[in-house]
């Protein structure tokens, strides 16, 4: 089984700063923590088997972004005061990638995890939404006219979901980038939850990443 600590970034935040919390723990934290902040980020994905260069099986499409701070992360952001997490993620998705909220919007059903960062007193909500491969490509095009494009969003990226012949380039090497918050852990979690990777495929990729990066 994968350890929670597999995914965390190295920049700024320490591995032990984040822990997954259940809904019950969340309400306890909400009633007992002063100045608790919330953020909400989401993984948009499509299932599409694609043989790249007639060689590598790319099982799907996953959207991340290069952020203003140079780190990789999911679109999303801070939940405003008085706003619900699900409304926050929809607003941020519109600002950062120009998501058409009449056509696609995140609901409670897309919420798959909550993490708590003790030091920042911040709850990080993570959402997962599947779209068709055609719609995924359309959403990518729309990001270029999002209001935050060129500001908070320096560009969206497709995560390489394959491993090349050397066993490292592709997904394992992608994991060696720097990620905002616990976005790397969320990526791993999201890929498993979306069933784009099996546990054993993920285990192999994480081992390759570790041999390469650590
Ligand atoms: P502003 O509008 O400039 O405040 O930015 P924002 O509301 O878009 O906030 P941002 O996306 O930077 O997220 C706020 C917090 O969440 C920061 O502390 C980040 O470290 C963290 N964060 C950023 N991206 C991700 C991500 O993909 N996943 C998780 N879990 N946290 C992230
Ligand atoms: Mn070329
Ligand atoms: Mn934002
Ligand atoms: Mn953001
Ligand atoms: Mn914001
Ligand atoms: Mn903003």
JSON list of C-alpha atoms and ligand atoms in Angstrom, two decimals:
[
{"chain": "A", "resi": 1, "resn": "UNK", "atom": "CA", "xyz": [0.00, 0.00, 0.00]},
{"chain": "A", "resi": 2, "resn": "UNK", "atom": "CA", "xyz": [1.17, 3.50, -0.81]},
{"chain": "A", "resi": 3, "resn": "UNK", "atom": "CA", "xyz": [2.35, 5.68, 2.03]},
{"chain": "A", "resi": 4, "resn": "UNK", "atom": "CA", "xyz": [0.79, 9.13, 2.37]},
{"chain": "A", "resi": 5, "resn": "UNK", "atom": "CA", "xyz": [4.24, 10.64, 2.26]},
{"chain": "A", "resi": 6, "resn": "UNK", "atom": "CA", "xyz": [5.02, 9.30, -1.24]},
{"chain": "A", "resi": 7, "resn": "UNK", "atom": "CA", "xyz": [3.75, 12.37, -2.94]},
{"chain": "A", "resi": 8, "resn": "UNK", "atom": "CA", "xyz": [4.87, 15.48, -1.20]},
{"chain": "A", "resi": 9, "resn": "UNK", "atom": "CA", "xyz": [6.93, 18.23, -2.72]},
{"chain": "A", "resi": 10, "resn": "UNK", "atom": "CA", "xyz": [10.25, 19.38, -1.39]},
{"chain": "A", "resi": 11, "resn": "UNK", "atom": "CA", "xyz": [9.90, 23.11, -1.71]},
{"chain": "A", "resi": 12, "resn": "UNK", "atom": "CA", "xyz": [8.84, 24.91, 1.45]},
{"chain": "A", "resi": 13, "resn": "UNK", "atom": "CA", "xyz": [6.38, 22.49, 2.90]},
{"chain": "A", "resi": 14, "resn": "UNK", "atom": "CA", "xyz": [7.63, 19.54, 4.90]},
{"chain": "A", "resi": 15, "resn": "UNK", "atom": "CA", "xyz": [6.35, 16.02, 4.32]},
{"chain": "A", "resi": 16, "resn": "UNK", "atom": "CA", "xyz": [4.73, 15.92, 7.73]},
{"chain": "A", "resi": 17, "resn": "UNK", "atom": "CA", "xyz": [2.76, 19.12, 7.22]},
{"chain": "A", "resi": 18, "resn": "UNK", "atom": "CA", "xyz": [-0.08, 17.39, 5.41]},
{"chain": "A", "resi": 19, "resn": "UNK", "atom": "CA", "xyz": [-2.39, 14.67, 6.58]},
{"chain": "A", "resi": 20, "resn": "UNK", "atom": "CA", "xyz": [-5.56, 13.26, 5.12]},
{"chain": "A", "resi": 21, "resn": "UNK", "atom": "CA", "xyz": [-8.65, 14.03, 7.22]},
{"chain": "A", "resi": 22, "resn": "UNK", "atom": "CA", "xyz": [-12.06, 12.38, 7.22]},
{"chain": "A", "resi": 23, "resn": "UNK", "atom": "CA", "xyz": [-15.36, 14.27, 7.08]},
{"chain": "A", "resi": 24, "resn": "UNK", "atom": "CA", "xyz": [-15.74, 13.76, 10.84]},
{"chain": "A", "resi": 25, "resn": "UNK", "atom": "CA", "xyz": [-12.29, 15.19, 11.60]},
{"chain": "A", "resi": 26, "resn": "UNK", "atom": "CA", "xyz": [-13.10, 18.07, 9.29]},
{"chain": "A", "resi": 27, "resn": "UNK", "atom": "CA", "xyz": [-16.12, 19.15, 11.31]},
{"chain": "A", "resi": 28, "resn": "UNK", "atom": "CA", "xyz": [-14.11, 18.85, 14.52]},
{"chain": "A", "resi": 29, "resn": "UNK", "atom": "CA", "xyz": [-11.39, 21.07, 13.04]},
{"chain": "A", "resi": 30, "resn": "UNK", "atom": "CA", "xyz": [-13.99, 23.55, 11.81]},
{"chain": "A", "resi": 31, "resn": "UNK", "atom": "CA", "xyz": [-15.51, 23.98, 15.23]},
{"chain": "A", "resi": 32, "resn": "UNK", "atom": "CA", "xyz": [-12.21, 24.09, 17.12]},
{"chain": "A", "resi": 33, "resn": "UNK", "atom": "CA", "xyz": [-9.80, 26.03, 14.89]},
{"chain": "A", "resi": 34, "resn": "UNK", "atom": "CA", "xyz": [-9.63, 29.82, 14.74]},
{"chain": "A", "resi": 35, "resn": "UNK", "atom": "CA", "xyz": [-8.90, 31.25, 11.30]},
{"chain": "A", "resi": 36, "resn": "UNK", "atom": "CA", "xyz": [-9.18, 27.92, 9.52]},
{"chain": "A", "resi": 37, "resn": "UNK", "atom": "CA", "xyz": [-8.69, 28.48, 5.79]},
{"chain": "A", "resi": 38, "resn": "UNK", "atom": "CA", "xyz": [-9.87, 26.32, 2.90]},
{"chain": "A", "resi": 39, "resn": "UNK", "atom": "CA", "xyz": [-8.52, 25.75, -0.59]},
{"chain": "A", "resi": 40, "resn": "UNK", "atom": "CA", "xyz": [-9.97, 23.57, -3.33]},
{"chain": "A", "resi": 41, "resn": "UNK", "atom": "CA", "xyz": [-8.20, 22.13, -6.38]},
{"chain": "A", "resi": 42, "resn": "UNK", "atom": "CA", "xyz": [-9.35, 19.67, -9.00]},
{"chain": "A", "resi": 43, "resn": "UNK", "atom": "CA", "xyz": [-8.10, 17.07, -11.44]},
{"chain": "A", "resi": 44, "resn": "UNK", "atom": "CA", "xyz": [-9.93, 17.05, -14.78]},
{"chain": "A", "resi": 45, "resn": "UNK", "atom": "CA", "xyz": [-9.25, 13.89, -16.74]},
{"chain": "A", "resi": 46, "resn": "UNK", "atom": "CA", "xyz": [-10.37, 11.85, -19.73]},
{"chain": "A", "resi": 47, "resn": "UNK", "atom": "CA", "xyz": [-9.94, 8.16, -20.43]},
{"chain": "A", "resi": 48, "resn": "UNK", "atom": "CA", "xyz": [-8.36, 7.60, -23.80]},
{"chain": "A", "resi": 49, "resn": "UNK", "atom": "CA", "xyz": [-6.04, 4.83, -24.78]},
{"chain": "A", "resi": 50, "resn": "UNK", "atom": "CA", "xyz": [-3.48, 6.24, -27.14]},
{"chain": "A", "resi": 51, "resn": "UNK", "atom": "CA", "xyz": [-0.38, 4.52, -28.50]},
{"chain": "A", "resi": 52, "resn": "UNK", "atom": "CA", "xyz": [2.20, 7.30, -28.65]},
{"chain": "A", "resi": 53, "resn": "UNK", "atom": "CA", "xyz": [4.82, 6.93, -31.37]},
{"chain": "A", "resi": 54, "resn": "UNK", "atom": "CA", "xyz": [3.36, 3.43, -31.85]},
{"chain": "A", "resi": 55, "resn": "UNK", "atom": "CA", "xyz": [5.24, 2.54, -28.69]},
{"chain": "A", "resi": 56, "resn": "UNK", "atom": "CA", "xyz": [3.93, 3.81, -25.37]},
{"chain": "A", "resi": 57, "resn": "UNK", "atom": "CA", "xyz": [0.42, 3.31, -24.13]},
{"chain": "A", "resi": 58, "resn": "UNK", "atom": "CA", "xyz": [-0.92, 6.57, -22.71]},
{"chain": "A", "resi": 59, "resn": "UNK", "atom": "CA", "xyz": [-4.06, 5.56, -20.84]},
{"chain": "A", "resi": 60, "resn": "UNK", "atom": "CA", "xyz": [-5.59, 8.95, -20.37]},
{"chain": "A", "resi": 61, "resn": "UNK", "atom": "CA", "xyz": [-5.39, 12.73, -20.27]},
{"chain": "A", "resi": 62, "resn": "UNK", "atom": "CA", "xyz": [-4.86, 14.64, -17.03]},
{"chain": "A", "resi": 63, "resn": "UNK", "atom": "CA", "xyz": [-4.73, 18.43, -16.71]},
{"chain": "A", "resi": 64, "resn": "UNK", "atom": "CA", "xyz": [-2.28, 20.27, -14.47]},
{"chain": "A", "resi": 65, "resn": "UNK", "atom": "CA", "xyz": [-0.82, 23.74, -14.71]},
{"chain": "A", "resi": 66, "resn": "UNK", "atom": "CA", "xyz": [2.43, 25.62, -14.39]},
{"chain": "A", "resi": 67, "resn": "UNK", "atom": "CA", "xyz": [1.64, 28.19, -11.75]},
{"chain": "A", "resi": 68, "resn": "UNK", "atom": "CA", "xyz": [2.85, 31.77, -11.30]},
{"chain": "A", "resi": 69, "resn": "UNK", "atom": "CA", "xyz": [5.24, 30.54, -8.58]},
{"chain": "A", "resi": 70, "resn": "UNK", "atom": "CA", "xyz": [6.98, 28.13, -10.96]},
{"chain": "A", "resi": 71, "resn": "UNK", "atom": "CA", "xyz": [5.44, 25.08, -9.34]},
{"chain": "A", "resi": 72, "resn": "UNK", "atom": "CA", "xyz": [3.12, 22.53, -10.88]},
{"chain": "A", "resi": 73, "resn": "UNK", "atom": "CA", "xyz": [-0.35, 22.24, -9.42]},
{"chain": "A", "resi": 74, "resn": "UNK", "atom": "CA", "xyz": [-3.97, 21.65, -10.19]},
{"chain": "A", "resi": 75, "resn": "UNK", "atom": "CA", "xyz": [-6.26, 24.50, -11.12]},
{"chain": "A", "resi": 76, "resn": "UNK", "atom": "CA", "xyz": [-8.18, 25.77, -8.10]},
{"chain": "A", "resi": 77, "resn": "UNK", "atom": "CA", "xyz": [-7.45, 28.05, -5.19]},
{"chain": "A", "resi": 78, "resn": "UNK", "atom": "CA", "xyz": [-8.39, 29.61, -1.92]},
{"chain": "A", "resi": 79, "resn": "UNK", "atom": "CA", "xyz": [-12.01, 29.45, -0.86]},
{"chain": "A", "resi": 80, "resn": "UNK", "atom": "CA", "xyz": [-13.28, 32.94, -0.02]},
{"chain": "A", "resi": 81, "resn": "UNK", "atom": "CA", "xyz": [-14.91, 33.79, 3.31]},
{"chain": "A", "resi": 82, "resn": "UNK", "atom": "CA", "xyz": [-18.53, 32.73, 3.31]},
{"chain": "A", "resi": 83, "resn": "UNK", "atom": "CA", "xyz": [-18.06, 30.60, 0.19]},
{"chain": "A", "resi": 84, "resn": "UNK", "atom": "CA", "xyz": [-18.49, 26.82, 0.14]},
{"chain": "A", "resi": 85, "resn": "UNK", "atom": "CA", "xyz": [-15.53, 24.75, -1.07]},
{"chain": "A", "resi": 86, "resn": "UNK", "atom": "CA", "xyz": [-17.48, 23.54, -4.09]},
{"chain": "A", "resi": 87, "resn": "UNK", "atom": "CA", "xyz": [-18.38, 27.12, -5.07]},
{"chain": "A", "resi": 88, "resn": "UNK", "atom": "CA", "xyz": [-14.76, 28.12, -4.54]},
{"chain": "A", "resi": 89, "resn": "UNK", "atom": "CA", "xyz": [-13.42, 25.47, -6.88]},
{"chain": "A", "resi": 90, "resn": "UNK", "atom": "CA", "xyz": [-15.93, 26.39, -9.58]},
{"chain": "A", "resi": 91, "resn": "UNK", "atom": "CA", "xyz": [-15.06, 30.09, -9.34]},
{"chain": "A", "resi": 92, "resn": "UNK", "atom": "CA", "xyz": [-11.31, 29.34, -9.40]},
{"chain": "A", "resi": 93, "resn": "UNK", "atom": "CA", "xyz": [-11.72, 26.94, -12.34]},
{"chain": "A", "resi": 94, "resn": "UNK", "atom": "CA", "xyz": [-13.43, 29.70, -14.27]},
{"chain": "A", "resi": 95, "resn": "UNK", "atom": "CA", "xyz": [-10.73, 32.25, -13.38]},
{"chain": "A", "resi": 96, "resn": "UNK", "atom": "CA", "xyz": [-7.73, 30.00, -14.01]},
{"chain": "A", "resi": 97, "resn": "UNK", "atom": "CA", "xyz": [-8.75, 27.80, -16.96]},
{"chain": "A", "resi": 98, "resn": "UNK", "atom": "CA", "xyz": [-11.91, 29.50, -18.26]},
{"chain": "A", "resi": 99, "resn": "UNK", "atom": "CA", "xyz": [-14.12, 26.52, -17.38]},
{"chain": "A", "resi": 100, "resn": "UNK", "atom": "CA", "xyz": [-17.62, 27.05, -18.77]},
{"chain": "A", "resi": 101, "resn": "UNK", "atom": "CA", "xyz": [-19.65, 26.54, -15.61]},
{"chain": "A", "resi": 102, "resn": "UNK", "atom": "CA", "xyz": [-22.92, 26.16, -17.50]},
{"chain": "A", "resi": 103, "resn": "UNK", "atom": "CA", "xyz": [-21.51, 23.06, -19.15]},
{"chain": "A", "resi": 104, "resn": "UNK", "atom": "CA", "xyz": [-19.20, 21.64, -16.48]},
{"chain": "A", "resi": 105, "resn": "UNK", "atom": "CA", "xyz": [-19.27, 22.24, -12.79]},
{"chain": "A", "resi": 106, "resn": "UNK", "atom": "CA", "xyz": [-17.87, 20.45, -9.80]},
{"chain": "A", "resi": 107, "resn": "UNK", "atom": "CA", "xyz": [-20.38, 19.00, -7.32]},
{"chain": "A", "resi": 108, "resn": "UNK", "atom": "CA", "xyz": [-20.03, 17.28, -3.93]},
{"chain": "A", "resi": 109, "resn": "UNK", "atom": "CA", "xyz": [-19.88, 13.98, -5.82]},
{"chain": "A", "resi": 110, "resn": "UNK", "atom": "CA", "xyz": [-16.55, 15.00, -7.33]},
{"chain": "A", "resi": 111, "resn": "UNK", "atom": "CA", "xyz": [-14.97, 15.60, -3.89]},
{"chain": "A", "resi": 112, "resn": "UNK", "atom": "CA", "xyz": [-12.54, 12.75, -3.18]},
{"chain": "A", "resi": 113, "resn": "UNK", "atom": "CA", "xyz": [-10.27, 13.89, -0.37]},
{"chain": "A", "resi": 114, "resn": "UNK", "atom": "CA", "xyz": [-9.46, 16.46, 2.29]},
{"chain": "A", "resi": 115, "resn": "UNK", "atom": "CA", "xyz": [-6.01, 17.18, 3.64]},
{"chain": "A", "resi": 116, "resn": "UNK", "atom": "CA", "xyz": [-5.03, 19.38, 6.54]},
{"chain": "A", "resi": 117, "resn": "UNK", "atom": "CA", "xyz": [-1.95, 21.50, 6.70]},
{"chain": "A", "resi": 118, "resn": "UNK", "atom": "CA", "xyz": [-1.39, 22.26, 10.34]},
{"chain": "A", "resi": 119, "resn": "UNK", "atom": "CA", "xyz": [1.10, 25.10, 9.93]},
{"chain": "A", "resi": 120, "resn": "UNK", "atom": "CA", "xyz": [-1.00, 27.15, 7.52]},
{"chain": "A", "resi": 121, "resn": "UNK", "atom": "CA", "xyz": [-4.21, 26.04, 9.28]},
{"chain": "A", "resi": 122, "resn": "UNK", "atom": "CA", "xyz": [-5.50, 25.15, 5.85]},
{"chain": "A", "resi": 123, "resn": "UNK", "atom": "CA", "xyz": [-7.88, 22.47, 4.65]},
{"chain": "A", "resi": 124, "resn": "UNK", "atom": "CA", "xyz": [-7.13, 21.35, 1.09]},
{"chain": "A", "resi": 125, "resn": "UNK", "atom": "CA", "xyz": [-10.12, 19.90, -0.73]},
{"chain": "A", "resi": 126, "resn": "UNK", "atom": "CA", "xyz": [-9.45, 17.73, -3.75]},
{"chain": "A", "resi": 127, "resn": "UNK", "atom": "CA", "xyz": [-11.94, 17.05, -6.54]},
{"chain": "A", "resi": 128, "resn": "UNK", "atom": "CA", "xyz": [-11.87, 14.70, -9.51]},
{"chain": "A", "resi": 129, "resn": "UNK", "atom": "CA", "xyz": [-13.93, 15.17, -12.70]},
{"chain": "A", "resi": 130, "resn": "UNK", "atom": "CA", "xyz": [-14.07, 12.99, -15.81]},
{"chain": "A", "resi": 131, "resn": "UNK", "atom": "CA", "xyz": [-14.87, 14.49, -19.21]},
{"chain": "A", "resi": 132, "resn": "UNK", "atom": "CA", "xyz": [-14.80, 12.99, -22.69]},
{"chain": "A", "resi": 133, "resn": "UNK", "atom": "CA", "xyz": [-11.49, 13.14, -24.61]},
{"chain": "A", "resi": 134, "resn": "UNK", "atom": "CA", "xyz": [-13.09, 15.56, -27.09]},
{"chain": "A", "resi": 135, "resn": "UNK", "atom": "CA", "xyz": [-14.28, 17.85, -24.29]},
{"chain": "A", "resi": 136, "resn": "UNK", "atom": "CA", "xyz": [-10.85, 17.64, -22.64]},
{"chain": "A", "resi": 137, "resn": "UNK", "atom": "CA", "xyz": [-9.24, 19.01, -25.81]},
{"chain": "A", "resi": 138, "resn": "UNK", "atom": "CA", "xyz": [-11.85, 21.79, -25.98]},
{"chain": "A", "resi": 139, "resn": "UNK", "atom": "CA", "xyz": [-11.24, 22.73, -22.33]},
{"chain": "A", "resi": 140, "resn": "UNK", "atom": "CA", "xyz": [-7.50, 22.94, -23.04]},
{"chain": "A", "resi": 141, "resn": "UNK", "atom": "CA", "xyz": [-8.12, 25.41, -25.87]},
{"chain": "A", "resi": 142, "resn": "UNK", "atom": "CA", "xyz": [-10.31, 27.57, -23.61]},
{"chain": "A", "resi": 143, "resn": "UNK", "atom": "CA", "xyz": [-7.54, 28.01, -21.03]},
{"chain": "A", "resi": 144, "resn": "UNK", "atom": "CA", "xyz": [-5.78, 30.46, -23.35]},
{"chain": "A", "resi": 145, "resn": "UNK", "atom": "CA", "xyz": [-8.58, 32.99, -22.90]},
{"chain": "A", "resi": 146, "resn": "UNK", "atom": "CA", "xyz": [-9.07, 32.50, -19.15]},
{"chain": "A", "resi": 147, "resn": "UNK", "atom": "CA", "xyz": [-8.83, 35.73, -17.16]},
{"chain": "A", "resi": 148, "resn": "UNK", "atom": "CA", "xyz": [-5.88, 34.42, -15.12]},
{"chain": "A", "resi": 149, "resn": "UNK", "atom": "CA", "xyz": [-4.00, 33.05, -18.14]},
{"chain": "A", "resi": 150, "resn": "UNK", "atom": "CA", "xyz": [-0.53, 34.59, -18.13]},
{"chain": "A", "resi": 151, "resn": "UNK", "atom": "CA", "xyz": [-0.97, 35.67, -14.51]},
{"chain": "A", "resi": 152, "resn": "UNK", "atom": "CA", "xyz": [-1.74, 32.87, -12.03]},
{"chain": "A", "resi": 153, "resn": "UNK", "atom": "CA", "xyz": [-1.79, 30.29, -14.81]},
{"chain": "A", "resi": 154, "resn": "UNK", "atom": "CA", "xyz": [1.40, 30.24, -16.86]},
{"chain": "A", "resi": 155, "resn": "UNK", "atom": "CA", "xyz": [0.17, 27.33, -18.95]},
{"chain": "A", "resi": 156, "resn": "UNK", "atom": "CA", "xyz": [-1.68, 24.09, -18.66]},
{"chain": "A", "resi": 157, "resn": "UNK", "atom": "CA", "xyz": [0.05, 20.77, -19.19]},
{"chain": "A", "resi": 158, "resn": "UNK", "atom": "CA", "xyz": [-0.95, 17.20, -19.96]},
{"chain": "A", "resi": 159, "resn": "UNK", "atom": "CA", "xyz": [0.71, 14.88, -17.52]},
{"chain": "A", "resi": 160, "resn": "UNK", "atom": "CA", "xyz": [2.77, 12.24, -19.39]},
{"chain": "A", "resi": 161, "resn": "UNK", "atom": "CA", "xyz": [1.08, 9.01, -18.36]},
{"chain": "A", "resi": 162, "resn": "UNK", "atom": "CA", "xyz": [3.55, 6.52, -19.76]},
{"chain": "A", "resi": 163, "resn": "UNK", "atom": "CA", "xyz": [7.08, 5.38, -19.01]},
{"chain": "A", "resi": 164, "resn": "UNK", "atom": "CA", "xyz": [9.74, 5.26, -21.70]},
{"chain": "A", "resi": 165, "resn": "UNK", "atom": "CA", "xyz": [12.23, 2.49, -22.40]},
{"chain": "A", "resi": 166, "resn": "UNK", "atom": "CA", "xyz": [14.77, 3.70, -19.84]},
{"chain": "A", "resi": 167, "resn": "UNK", "atom": "CA", "xyz": [12.12, 3.20, -17.14]},
{"chain": "A", "resi": 168, "resn": "UNK", "atom": "CA", "xyz": [12.28, 6.82, -15.98]},
{"chain": "A", "resi": 169, "resn": "UNK", "atom": "CA", "xyz": [11.38, 9.33, -18.67]},
{"chain": "A", "resi": 170, "resn": "UNK", "atom": "CA", "xyz": [7.69, 10.00, -18.86]},
{"chain": "A", "resi": 171, "resn": "UNK", "atom": "CA", "xyz": [5.61, 9.78, -15.68]},
{"chain": "A", "resi": 172, "resn": "UNK", "atom": "CA", "xyz": [8.39, 8.94, -13.16]},
{"chain": "A", "resi": 173, "resn": "UNK", "atom": "CA", "xyz": [10.51, 11.89, -14.35]},
{"chain": "A", "resi": 174, "resn": "UNK", "atom": "CA", "xyz": [7.43, 14.15, -14.24]},
{"chain": "A", "resi": 175, "resn": "UNK", "atom": "CA", "xyz": [7.09, 13.34, -10.52]},
{"chain": "A", "resi": 176, "resn": "UNK", "atom": "CA", "xyz": [10.55, 14.80, -9.94]},
{"chain": "A", "resi": 177, "resn": "UNK", "atom": "CA", "xyz": [9.22, 18.30, -10.69]},
{"chain": "A", "resi": 178, "resn": "UNK", "atom": "CA", "xyz": [8.37, 20.69, -7.88]},
{"chain": "A", "resi": 179, "resn": "UNK", "atom": "CA", "xyz": [4.71, 20.75, -6.90]},
{"chain": "A", "resi": 180, "resn": "UNK", "atom": "CA", "xyz": [2.61, 23.25, -4.97]},
{"chain": "A", "resi": 181, "resn": "UNK", "atom": "CA", "xyz": [1.09, 22.12, -1.70]},
{"chain": "A", "resi": 182, "resn": "UNK", "atom": "CA", "xyz": [0.46, 18.42, -1.77]},
{"chain": "A", "resi": 183, "resn": "UNK", "atom": "CA", "xyz": [-0.40, 18.36, -5.47]},
{"chain": "A", "resi": 184, "resn": "UNK", "atom": "CA", "xyz": [1.95, 15.45, -6.12]},
{"chain": "A", "resi": 185, "resn": "UNK", "atom": "CA", "xyz": [0.14, 13.30, -3.57]},
{"chain": "A", "resi": 186, "resn": "UNK", "atom": "CA", "xyz": [-3.16, 14.39, -5.08]},
{"chain": "A", "resi": 187, "resn": "UNK", "atom": "CA", "xyz": [-1.97, 13.44, -8.55]},
{"chain": "A", "resi": 188, "resn": "UNK", "atom": "CA", "xyz": [-1.07, 9.94, -7.37]},
{"chain": "A", "resi": 189, "resn": "UNK", "atom": "CA", "xyz": [-4.34, 9.61, -5.48]},
{"chain": "A", "resi": 190, "resn": "UNK", "atom": "CA", "xyz": [-6.37, 10.94, -8.41]},
{"chain": "A", "resi": 191, "resn": "UNK", "atom": "CA", "xyz": [-4.76, 8.60, -10.94]},
{"chain": "A", "resi": 192, "resn": "UNK", "atom": "CA", "xyz": [-5.57, 5.61, -8.73]},
{"chain": "A", "resi": 193, "resn": "UNK", "atom": "CA", "xyz": [-9.11, 6.80, -7.99]},
{"chain": "A", "resi": 194, "resn": "UNK", "atom": "CA", "xyz": [-9.72, 7.43, -11.72]},
{"chain": "A", "resi": 195, "resn": "UNK", "atom": "CA", "xyz": [-8.36, 3.93, -12.39]},
{"chain": "A", "resi": 196, "resn": "UNK", "atom": "CA", "xyz": [-5.87, 5.29, -14.90]},
{"chain": "A", "resi": 197, "resn": "UNK", "atom": "CA", "xyz": [-3.20, 3.40, -12.90]},
{"chain": "A", "resi": 198, "resn": "UNK", "atom": "CA", "xyz": [-3.47, 0.17, -10.95]},
{"chain": "A", "resi": 199, "resn": "UNK", "atom": "CA", "xyz": [-1.78, 0.04, -7.51]},
{"chain": "A", "resi": 200, "resn": "UNK", "atom": "CA", "xyz": [0.97, -2.12, -8.95]},
{"chain": "A", "resi": 201, "resn": "UNK", "atom": "CA", "xyz": [1.59, 0.18, -11.94]},
{"chain": "A", "resi": 202, "resn": "UNK", "atom": "CA", "xyz": [1.82, 3.10, -9.51]},
{"chain": "A", "resi": 203, "resn": "UNK", "atom": "CA", "xyz": [4.20, 1.15, -7.28]},
{"chain": "A", "resi": 204, "resn": "UNK", "atom": "CA", "xyz": [6.51, 0.56, -10.25]},
{"chain": "A", "resi": 205, "resn": "UNK", "atom": "CA", "xyz": [6.39, 4.22, -11.29]},
{"chain": "A", "resi": 206, "resn": "UNK", "atom": "CA", "xyz": [7.11, 5.46, -7.75]},
{"chain": "A", "resi": 207, "resn": "UNK", "atom": "CA", "xyz": [10.07, 3.12, -7.41]},
{"chain": "A", "resi": 208, "resn": "UNK", "atom": "CA", "xyz": [11.49, 4.37, -10.73]},
{"chain": "A", "resi": 209, "resn": "UNK", "atom": "CA", "xyz": [10.97, 7.97, -9.57]},
{"chain": "A", "resi": 210, "resn": "UNK", "atom": "CA", "xyz": [12.74, 7.30, -6.27]},
{"chain": "A", "resi": 211, "resn": "UNK", "atom": "CA", "xyz": [15.72, 5.56, -7.85]},
{"chain": "A", "resi": 212, "resn": "UNK", "atom": "CA", "xyz": [16.05, 8.52, -10.19]},
{"chain": "A", "resi": 213, "resn": "UNK", "atom": "CA", "xyz": [15.37, 11.45, -7.86]},
{"chain": "A", "resi": 214, "resn": "UNK", "atom": "CA", "xyz": [16.52, 10.40, -4.41]},
{"chain": "B", "resi": 1, "resn": "LIG", "atom": "P1", "xyz": [-4.83, 33.76, -5.17]},
{"chain": "B", "resi": 1, "resn": "LIG", "atom": "O1", "xyz": [-6.12, 34.05, -5.85]},
{"chain": "B", "resi": 1, "resn": "LIG", "atom": "O2", "xyz": [-3.66, 34.49, -5.72]},
{"chain": "B", "resi": 1, "resn": "LIG", "atom": "O3", "xyz": [-4.93, 33.82, -3.69]},
{"chain": "B", "resi": 1, "resn": "LIG", "atom": "O4", "xyz": [-4.45, 32.21, -5.49]},
{"chain": "B", "resi": 1, "resn": "LIG", "atom": "P2", "xyz": [-5.41, 30.99, -5.42]},
{"chain": "B", "resi": 1, "resn": "LIG", "atom": "O5", "xyz": [-6.67, 31.39, -4.70]},
{"chain": "B", "resi": 1, "resn": "LIG", "atom": "O6", "xyz": [-5.55, 30.47, -6.81]},
{"chain": "B", "resi": 1, "resn": "LIG", "atom": "O7", "xyz": [-4.65, 29.95, -4.47]},
{"chain": "B", "resi": 1, "resn": "LIG", "atom": "P3", "xyz": [-3.65, 28.76, -4.84]},
{"chain": "B", "resi": 1, "resn": "LIG", "atom": "O8", "xyz": [-4.13, 27.99, -6.02]},
{"chain": "B", "resi": 1, "resn": "LIG", "atom": "O9", "xyz": [-2.29, 29.28, -4.88]},
{"chain": "B", "resi": 1, "resn": "LIG", "atom": "O10", "xyz": [-3.84, 27.78, -3.61]},
{"chain": "B", "resi": 1, "resn": "LIG", "atom": "C1", "xyz": [-3.77, 28.17, -2.27]},
{"chain": "B", "resi": 1, "resn": "LIG", "atom": "C2", "xyz": [-2.98, 27.19, -1.45]},
{"chain": "B", "resi": 1, "resn": "LIG", "atom": "O11", "xyz": [-3.12, 25.86, -1.91]},
{"chain": "B", "resi": 1, "resn": "LIG", "atom": "C3", "xyz": [-1.48, 27.45, -1.45]},
{"chain": "B", "resi": 1, "resn": "LIG", "atom": "O12", "xyz": [-1.08, 27.33, -0.10]},
{"chain": "B", "resi": 1, "resn": "LIG", "atom": "C4", "xyz": [-0.84, 26.36, -2.25]},
{"chain": "B", "resi": 1, "resn": "LIG", "atom": "O13", "xyz": [0.35, 25.90, -1.69]},
{"chain": "B", "resi": 1, "resn": "LIG", "atom": "C5", "xyz": [-1.87, 25.27, -2.21]},
{"chain": "B", "resi": 1, "resn": "LIG", "atom": "N1", "xyz": [-1.96, 24.64, -3.54]},
{"chain": "B", "resi": 1, "resn": "LIG", "atom": "C6", "xyz": [-1.71, 25.16, -4.74]},
{"chain": "B", "resi": 1, "resn": "LIG", "atom": "N2", "xyz": [-1.93, 24.28, -5.73]},
{"chain": "B", "resi": 1, "resn": "LIG", "atom": "C7", "xyz": [-2.34, 23.16, -5.13]},
{"chain": "B", "resi": 1, "resn": "LIG", "atom": "C8", "xyz": [-2.74, 21.90, -5.59]},
{"chain": "B", "resi": 1, "resn": "LIG", "atom": "O14", "xyz": [-2.74, 21.57, -6.78]},
{"chain": "B", "resi": 1, "resn": "LIG", "atom": "N3", "xyz": [-3.14, 21.04, -4.65]},
{"chain": "B", "resi": 1, "resn": "LIG", "atom": "C9", "xyz": [-3.14, 21.36, -3.33]},
{"chain": "B", "resi": 1, "resn": "LIG", "atom": "N4", "xyz": [-3.57, 20.47, -2.46]},
{"chain": "B", "resi": 1, "resn": "LIG", "atom": "N5", "xyz": [-2.75, 22.51, -2.86]},
{"chain": "B", "resi": 1, "resn": "LIG", "atom": "C10", "xyz": [-2.36, 23.40, -3.74]},
{"chain": "B", "resi": 2, "resn": "LIG", "atom": "MN1", "xyz": [10.32, 16.12, -32.31]},
{"chain": "B", "resi": 3, "resn": "LIG", "atom": "MN1", "xyz": [-6.68, 31.46, -8.45]},
{"chain": "B", "resi": 4, "resn": "LIG", "atom": "MN1", "xyz": [-4.88, 28.73, -7.87]},
{"chain": "B", "resi": 5, "resn": "LIG", "atom": "MN1", "xyz": [-8.06, 33.03, -5.46]},
{"chain": "B", "resi": 6, "resn": "LIG", "atom": "MN1", "xyz": [-6.57, 35.09, -7.60]}
]
